[in-house]
């Protein structure tokens, strides 16, 4: 188990913030560049897309807000000394970069669920030509009135 003092130091270290910034911006660039499916994407897909599209303009905010998610991952805990070390060799830095990508991929769906509201999802669907969730489905043909529910005059 990692030393609690090292884990407590993690969110305060500039090198940690720099690495996380880079990882988050790379994740956002990749995710935002994925083509929008022709069929209506899932709400989880839309949440990730919304986070990816707004992250570059708010990157420092997202670095701050995701630090604890990085600490929840066992990879960070196991390799805490490498994450805190600003003088790693190139091979260690490459390995840390790959680990950071994996950590982000692991927590980002959970993060996006509380970061993106239902109203934002609805607005995304509408602005991209999809019906909003819960929108009534129009019948193909007008339905015949139900004689049991017809009002008497």
mmCIF file of C-alpha atoms in Angstrom:
data_model
loop_
_atom_site.group_PDB
_atom_site.id
_atom_site.type_symbol
_atom_site.label_atom_id
_atom_site.label_comp_id
_atom_site.label_asym_id
_atom_site.label_seq_id
_atom_site.Cartn_x
_atom_site.Cartn_y
_atom_site.Cartn_z
ATOM 1 C CA UNK A 1 0.000 0.000 0.000
ATOM 2 C CA UNK A 2 1.219 3.469 -0.811
ATOM 3 C CA UNK A 3 2.215 5.840 1.934
ATOM 4 C CA UNK A 4 -0.680 8.182 2.811
ATOM 5 C CA UNK A 5 1.720 11.134 2.758
ATOM 6 C CA UNK A 6 2.556 10.381 -0.877
ATOM 7 C CA UNK A 7 -1.108 10.082 -1.808
ATOM 8 C CA UNK A 8 -1.830 13.380 -0.043
ATOM 9 C CA UNK A 9 0.988 15.046 -1.994
ATOM 10 C CA UNK A 10 -0.383 13.863 -5.349
ATOM 11 C CA UNK A 11 -2.927 16.654 -5.971
ATOM 12 C CA UNK A 12 -0.443 19.386 -4.994
ATOM 13 C CA UNK A 13 2.427 18.437 -7.302
ATOM 14 C CA UNK A 14 2.877 20.557 -10.446
ATOM 15 C CA UNK A 15 4.299 17.562 -12.363
ATOM 16 C CA UNK A 16 1.139 15.574 -11.599
ATOM 17 C CA UNK A 17 -1.075 18.408 -12.782
ATOM 18 C CA UNK A 18 1.003 18.792 -15.959
ATOM 19 C CA UNK A 19 0.756 15.090 -16.795
ATOM 20 C CA UNK A 20 -2.969 14.981 -16.054
ATOM 21 C CA UNK A 21 -3.511 18.131 -18.141
ATOM 22 C CA UNK A 22 -1.758 16.512 -21.082
ATOM 23 C CA UNK A 23 -3.663 13.251 -20.688
ATOM 24 C CA UNK A 24 -7.039 14.980 -20.424
ATOM 25 C CA UNK A 25 -6.393 17.181 -23.468
ATOM 26 C CA UNK A 26 -5.274 14.160 -25.514
ATOM 27 C CA UNK A 27 -8.378 12.208 -24.423
ATOM 28 C CA UNK A 28 -10.626 15.139 -25.325
ATOM 29 C CA UNK A 29 -8.989 15.573 -28.731
ATOM 30 C CA UNK A 30 -9.428 11.921 -29.599
ATOM 31 C CA UNK A 31 -12.979 11.657 -28.254
ATOM 32 C CA UNK A 32 -14.177 14.877 -29.909
ATOM 33 C CA UNK A 33 -12.740 13.745 -33.258
ATOM 34 C CA UNK A 34 -14.795 10.541 -33.361
ATOM 35 C CA UNK A 35 -17.506 10.728 -36.015
ATOM 36 C CA UNK A 36 -21.046 11.206 -34.784
ATOM 37 C CA UNK A 37 -22.963 7.986 -35.441
ATOM 38 C CA UNK A 38 -25.738 8.078 -38.014
ATOM 39 C CA UNK A 39 -28.034 6.295 -35.576
ATOM 40 C CA UNK A 40 -28.913 8.115 -32.380
ATOM 41 C CA UNK A 41 -25.955 7.642 -29.973
ATOM 42 C CA UNK A 42 -26.474 6.523 -26.396
ATOM 43 C CA UNK A 43 -26.729 9.082 -23.620
ATOM 44 C CA UNK A 44 -23.394 7.858 -22.228
ATOM 45 C CA UNK A 45 -21.750 8.498 -25.618
ATOM 46 C CA UNK A 46 -23.252 11.998 -25.708
ATOM 47 C CA UNK A 47 -22.063 12.754 -22.167
ATOM 48 C CA UNK A 48 -18.489 11.840 -23.092
ATOM 49 C CA UNK A 49 -18.726 13.879 -26.295
ATOM 50 C CA UNK A 50 -19.972 16.942 -24.408
ATOM 51 C CA UNK A 51 -17.133 16.697 -21.869
ATOM 52 C CA UNK A 52 -14.595 16.213 -24.678
ATOM 53 C CA UNK A 53 -15.877 19.234 -26.603
ATOM 54 C CA UNK A 54 -15.755 21.624 -23.653
ATOM 55 C CA UNK A 55 -12.649 20.311 -21.872
ATOM 56 C CA UNK A 56 -10.038 22.164 -23.979
ATOM 57 C CA UNK A 57 -11.501 25.562 -23.055
ATOM 58 C CA UNK A 58 -11.674 24.628 -19.371
ATOM 59 C CA UNK A 59 -8.687 22.301 -19.093
ATOM 60 C CA UNK A 60 -7.305 23.603 -15.778
ATOM 61 C CA UNK A 61 -10.764 23.310 -14.245
ATOM 62 C CA UNK A 62 -10.993 19.685 -15.365
ATOM 63 C CA UNK A 63 -7.499 18.935 -14.048
ATOM 64 C CA UNK A 64 -8.601 20.161 -10.623
ATOM 65 C CA UNK A 65 -11.949 18.367 -10.717
ATOM 66 C CA UNK A 66 -10.525 14.987 -11.776
ATOM 67 C CA UNK A 67 -7.544 14.695 -9.396
ATOM 68 C CA UNK A 68 -9.446 12.529 -6.935
ATOM 69 C CA UNK A 69 -10.565 10.217 -9.751
ATOM 70 C CA UNK A 70 -6.906 9.581 -10.590
ATOM 71 C CA UNK A 71 -6.258 8.748 -6.929
ATOM 72 C CA UNK A 72 -9.109 6.219 -6.872
ATOM 73 C CA UNK A 73 -7.374 4.142 -9.527
ATOM 74 C CA UNK A 74 -5.115 1.322 -8.278
ATOM 75 C CA UNK A 75 -2.546 2.134 -10.989
ATOM 76 C CA UNK A 76 -1.936 5.550 -9.442
ATOM 77 C CA UNK A 77 -1.719 4.117 -5.939
ATOM 78 C CA UNK A 78 0.662 1.343 -6.999
ATOM 79 C CA UNK A 79 2.953 3.690 -8.952
ATOM 80 C CA UNK A 80 2.600 6.796 -6.786
ATOM 81 C CA UNK A 81 6.355 7.401 -6.573
ATOM 82 C CA UNK A 82 6.706 7.484 -10.364
ATOM 83 C CA UNK A 83 3.704 9.809 -10.658
ATOM 84 C CA UNK A 84 5.239 12.228 -8.138
ATOM 85 C CA UNK A 85 8.742 12.113 -9.621
ATOM 86 C CA UNK A 86 9.511 15.018 -11.995
ATOM 87 C CA UNK A 87 12.823 13.366 -13.057
ATOM 88 C CA UNK A 88 11.658 10.030 -14.471
ATOM 89 C CA UNK A 89 13.575 8.638 -17.421
ATOM 90 C CA UNK A 90 11.938 8.657 -20.853
ATOM 91 C CA UNK A 91 10.777 5.040 -20.655
ATOM 92 C CA UNK A 92 9.019 5.667 -17.333
ATOM 93 C CA UNK A 93 7.363 8.797 -18.733
ATOM 94 C CA UNK A 94 6.061 6.872 -21.752
ATOM 95 C CA UNK A 95 4.686 4.190 -19.424
ATOM 96 C CA UNK A 96 3.063 6.813 -17.186
ATOM 97 C CA UNK A 97 1.449 8.450 -20.206
ATOM 98 C CA UNK A 98 -0.110 5.140 -21.235
ATOM 99 C CA UNK A 99 -1.250 4.545 -17.646
ATOM 100 C CA UNK A 100 -2.838 7.997 -17.507
ATOM 101 C CA UNK A 101 -4.744 7.285 -20.739
ATOM 102 C CA UNK A 102 -6.056 4.065 -19.212
ATOM 103 C CA UNK A 103 -7.013 5.780 -15.967
ATOM 104 C CA UNK A 104 -8.915 8.513 -17.827
ATOM 105 C CA UNK A 105 -10.704 5.924 -19.959
ATOM 106 C CA UNK A 106 -11.714 4.139 -16.780
ATOM 107 C CA UNK A 107 -13.133 7.068 -14.801
ATOM 108 C CA UNK A 108 -14.388 9.423 -17.502
ATOM 109 C CA UNK A 109 -17.790 7.725 -18.033
ATOM 110 C CA UNK A 110 -18.419 8.013 -14.275
ATOM 111 C CA UNK A 111 -17.227 11.625 -14.217
ATOM 112 C CA UNK A 112 -19.355 12.554 -17.243
ATOM 113 C CA UNK A 113 -22.487 11.144 -15.590
ATOM 114 C CA UNK A 114 -22.373 13.834 -12.913
ATOM 115 C CA UNK A 115 -20.752 16.569 -15.046
ATOM 116 C CA UNK A 116 -23.346 16.642 -17.841
ATOM 117 C CA UNK A 117 -27.002 17.327 -17.097
ATOM 118 C CA UNK A 118 -29.999 15.714 -18.768
ATOM 119 C CA UNK A 119 -30.913 19.118 -20.234
ATOM 120 C CA UNK A 120 -27.462 19.360 -21.849
ATOM 121 C CA UNK A 121 -27.914 15.894 -23.347
ATOM 122 C CA UNK A 122 -31.347 16.841 -24.707
ATOM 123 C CA UNK A 123 -29.922 20.037 -26.216
ATOM 124 C CA UNK A 124 -27.073 18.083 -27.849
ATOM 125 C CA UNK A 125 -29.513 15.617 -29.435
ATOM 126 C CA UNK A 126 -31.673 18.423 -30.814
ATOM 127 C CA UNK A 127 -28.730 20.476 -32.103
ATOM 128 C CA UNK A 128 -27.383 17.407 -33.921
ATOM 129 C CA UNK A 129 -30.665 16.440 -35.557
ATOM 130 C CA UNK A 130 -31.833 13.730 -33.173
ATOM 131 C CA UNK A 131 -35.080 13.779 -31.210
ATOM 132 C CA UNK A 132 -34.592 14.568 -27.555
ATOM 133 C CA UNK A 133 -34.903 11.606 -25.164
ATOM 134 C CA UNK A 134 -38.485 11.062 -24.090
ATOM 135 C CA UNK A 135 -39.856 12.929 -27.096
ATOM 136 C CA UNK A 136 -43.201 11.517 -28.157
ATOM 137 C CA UNK A 137 -43.012 9.200 -31.123
ATOM 138 C CA UNK A 138 -45.361 10.341 -33.849
ATOM 139 C CA UNK A 139 -47.554 7.555 -35.184
ATOM 140 C CA UNK A 140 -47.138 6.715 -38.860
ATOM 141 C CA UNK A 141 -50.860 7.147 -39.473
ATOM 142 C CA UNK A 142 -53.467 8.979 -37.429
ATOM 143 C CA UNK A 143 -54.971 6.630 -34.900
ATOM 144 C CA UNK A 144 -58.668 5.914 -34.964
ATOM 145 C CA UNK A 145 -60.442 7.366 -31.950
ATOM 146 C CA UNK A 146 -61.118 4.809 -29.275
ATOM 147 C CA UNK A 147 -64.902 4.471 -28.986
ATOM 148 C CA UNK A 148 -64.561 3.736 -25.273
ATOM 149 C CA UNK A 149 -62.911 7.095 -24.554
ATOM 150 C CA UNK A 150 -64.969 9.261 -26.955
ATOM 151 C CA UNK A 151 -66.933 11.976 -25.182
ATOM 152 C CA UNK A 152 -70.642 12.216 -25.636
ATOM 153 C CA UNK A 153 -72.023 15.429 -26.989
#
